[in-house]
Tab-separated table of C-alpha atoms in Angstrom:
chain	number	residue	atom	x	y	z
A	1	MET	CA	111.504	120.008	102.680
A	2	ILE	CA	114.477	118.106	103.620
A	3	ALA	CA	115.251	117.399	107.066
A	4	THR	CA	118.724	115.824	108.541
A	5	MET	CA	119.965	115.403	111.983
A	6	GLU	CA	122.222	113.643	113.682
A	7	TRP	CA	122.248	110.039	114.283
A	8	ILE	CA	124.110	107.883	116.895
A	9	PRO	CA	122.802	104.684	116.549
A	10	PRO	CA	121.911	102.776	120.157
A	11	MET	CA	124.348	100.284	119.731
A	12	SER	CA	127.446	100.737	120.909
A	13	ASN	CA	130.772	101.135	118.738
A	14	ILE	CA	128.977	102.053	115.944
A	15	HIS	CA	130.151	105.299	114.195
A	16	THR	CA	128.182	107.952	114.390
A	17	HIS	CA	125.586	108.235	111.054
A	18	ARG	CA	124.209	111.400	110.067
A	19	LEU	CA	120.245	110.471	108.620
A	20	HIS	CA	119.176	112.390	105.721
A	21	ILE	CA	115.202	112.144	105.886
A	22	ALA	CA	112.844	113.359	103.509
A	23	GLN	CA	109.298	114.596	103.058
A	24	PHE	CA	107.284	115.242	100.105
A	25	ASN	CA	103.637	116.164	99.184
A	26	ALA	CA	103.505	113.534	96.284
A	27	ALA	CA	99.767	114.525	95.457
A	28	GLY	CA	98.987	111.128	93.095
A	29	LEU	CA	102.758	110.098	92.811
A	30	LEU	CA	102.457	107.270	89.634
A	31	ARG	CA	103.614	103.724	90.367
A	32	SER	CA	107.084	104.292	88.709
A	33	PRO	CA	108.423	107.293	90.639
A	34	ASP	CA	111.950	107.259	89.344
A	35	GLU	CA	112.559	111.099	89.332
A	36	LEU	CA	111.656	111.095	92.795
A	37	ILE	CA	114.295	108.026	93.825
A	38	ASN	CA	117.144	109.714	91.317
A	39	LEU	CA	116.582	112.810	93.636
A	40	CYS	CA	116.980	110.867	96.428
A	41	THR	CA	119.760	108.634	95.593
A	42	ASN	CA	121.638	111.867	94.491
A	43	ASP	CA	120.970	113.991	97.562
A	44	ASN	CA	121.967	110.788	99.962
A	45	ILE	CA	118.521	110.823	100.930
A	46	ASP	CA	117.875	107.472	103.511
A	47	MET	CA	114.494	107.624	104.092
A	48	ILE	CA	111.857	109.537	102.207
A	49	PHE	CA	108.087	110.256	103.816
A	50	LEU	CA	105.171	110.189	101.100
A	51	ASN	CA	101.976	112.080	101.432
A	52	GLU	CA	98.886	111.714	99.544
A	53	THR	CA	100.364	109.053	97.518
A	54	TYR	CA	96.695	107.961	96.993
A	55	LEU	CA	97.895	104.841	96.701
A	56	THR	CA	95.019	101.811	97.762
A	57	HIS	CA	97.001	99.014	97.499
A	58	GLY	CA	100.196	97.233	96.093
A	59	ARG	CA	103.675	99.004	95.815
A	60	LEU	CA	105.646	101.396	93.753
A	61	ASN	CA	107.912	100.181	91.392
A	62	THR	CA	110.981	100.948	92.794
A	63	THR	CA	113.563	99.138	94.465
A	64	TRP	CA	113.750	100.690	97.905
A	65	LYS	CA	112.006	99.218	100.508
A	66	GLN	CA	108.287	100.173	101.310
A	67	TYR	CA	105.931	100.743	104.217
A	68	HIS	CA	102.503	101.846	103.336
A	69	ASN	CA	99.258	103.032	104.891
A	70	TYR	CA	96.910	103.327	102.347
A	71	ALA	CA	94.556	106.326	101.141
A	72	THR	CA	91.184	105.528	101.160
A	73	ARG	CA	88.551	105.226	98.644
A	74	PRO	CA	85.523	106.392	98.921
A	75	ASP	CA	82.610	104.968	97.219
A	76	ASN	CA	82.132	105.966	93.608
A	77	ALA	CA	85.724	107.517	93.469
A	78	SER	CA	87.835	107.131	91.070
A	79	ARG	CA	90.932	107.130	93.120
A	80	GLY	CA	92.032	107.119	96.625
A	81	PHE	CA	92.204	109.859	98.628
A	82	GLY	CA	94.967	110.941	101.816
A	83	GLY	CA	97.832	107.966	102.066
A	84	VAL	CA	101.117	108.057	103.616
A	85	SER	CA	104.437	105.848	102.472
A	86	LEU	CA	107.759	105.406	104.030
A	87	LEU	CA	110.790	104.544	101.035
A	88	VAL	CA	114.254	103.775	102.868
A	89	ARG	CA	117.239	103.315	100.615
A	90	PRO	CA	117.832	99.550	99.332
A	91	ASP	CA	121.610	99.605	101.602
A	92	PHE	CA	120.059	101.659	104.969
A	93	PRO	CA	121.855	99.703	107.330
A	94	TYR	CA	119.730	99.555	110.537
A	95	HIS	CA	116.649	97.823	110.414
A	96	VAL	CA	113.318	99.852	110.424
A	97	HIS	CA	109.820	99.001	112.212
A	98	MET	CA	106.687	99.465	111.003
A	99	HIS	CA	103.948	100.094	114.025
A	100	GLN	CA	100.312	99.001	113.605
A	101	ILE	CA	98.030	101.171	111.613
A	102	THR	CA	95.825	103.029	114.264
A	103	SER	CA	95.114	106.302	111.835
A	104	PRO	CA	94.657	106.734	108.576
A	105	TYR	CA	96.328	110.000	108.904
A	106	VAL	CA	99.927	108.214	109.943
A	107	LEU	CA	102.499	105.725	109.099
A	108	THR	CA	104.791	105.568	112.704
A	109	ILE	CA	107.946	103.380	112.304
A	110	THR	CA	110.555	102.647	114.208
A	111	VAL	CA	114.655	102.661	114.081
A	112	GLY	CA	116.870	102.193	116.694
A	113	ILE	CA	115.377	104.511	119.771
A	114	TYR	CA	113.569	106.718	117.292
A	115	THR	CA	110.482	107.238	116.718
A	116	PHE	CA	108.857	108.709	113.247
A	117	HIS	CA	105.522	109.374	112.683
A	118	GLY	CA	104.777	110.269	109.043
A	119	CYS	CA	101.476	112.086	109.446
A	120	TYR	CA	98.754	113.800	106.105
A	121	PHE	CA	96.097	115.500	107.656
A	122	PRO	CA	94.000	116.417	104.758
A	123	PRO	CA	92.862	120.110	104.795
A	124	ALA	CA	89.131	119.231	105.593
A	125	LEU	CA	89.559	116.975	108.563
A	126	ASN	CA	87.561	118.348	111.193
A	127	HIS	CA	89.083	120.079	114.699
A	128	ASP	CA	88.060	116.550	116.535
A	129	ALA	CA	89.607	114.034	114.191
A	130	PHE	CA	92.724	116.143	114.136
A	131	THR	CA	93.073	116.465	117.796
A	132	GLN	CA	92.290	113.012	118.360
A	133	ALA	CA	94.726	111.845	115.992
A	134	LEU	CA	97.486	114.229	117.595
A	135	HIS	CA	96.529	112.758	120.685
A	136	SER	CA	96.763	109.367	119.691
A	137	LEU	CA	100.282	109.880	118.973
A	138	SER	CA	103.604	108.438	121.416
A	139	ILE	CA	105.768	111.159	121.796
A	140	SER	CA	109.059	111.011	123.718
A	141	ASP	CA	112.443	112.972	123.588
A	142	ASP	CA	113.163	110.228	120.441
A	143	THR	CA	109.806	110.757	118.746
A	144	ILE	CA	110.255	112.870	115.383
A	145	ILE	CA	107.149	114.133	113.904
A	146	ILE	CA	107.258	114.427	109.947
A	147	GLY	CA	104.254	115.909	107.773
């Protein structure tokens, strides 16, 4: 799913910037996401939120800026479960501020006045945990929830 929005940066005298945001369920994206990066580059995507990365540490093999809420690895599991990451194109002209991780299901960033919550709620998540995670999100007129 690709969403596009008209974005006016909070600084004065700057041209309107059309921000292109994508979201992709990676379901275990390999450490070298070349095909995904090529797609984002060709479609002029500025930022892409990745869900279910299974990434438990480290970085993906790309020059794009990276922000991670790493997957968890249960005892005796061969891979991680969950994980939310954000990739930002290298020449993105605005500062991306990553917030402190407060939930294993959410990656929150701020760009200018906008707050983005990249979310992944696994199908097996119980209702109470889902509700608690949603209620913990800070929401204002300048909030966008993706996932």
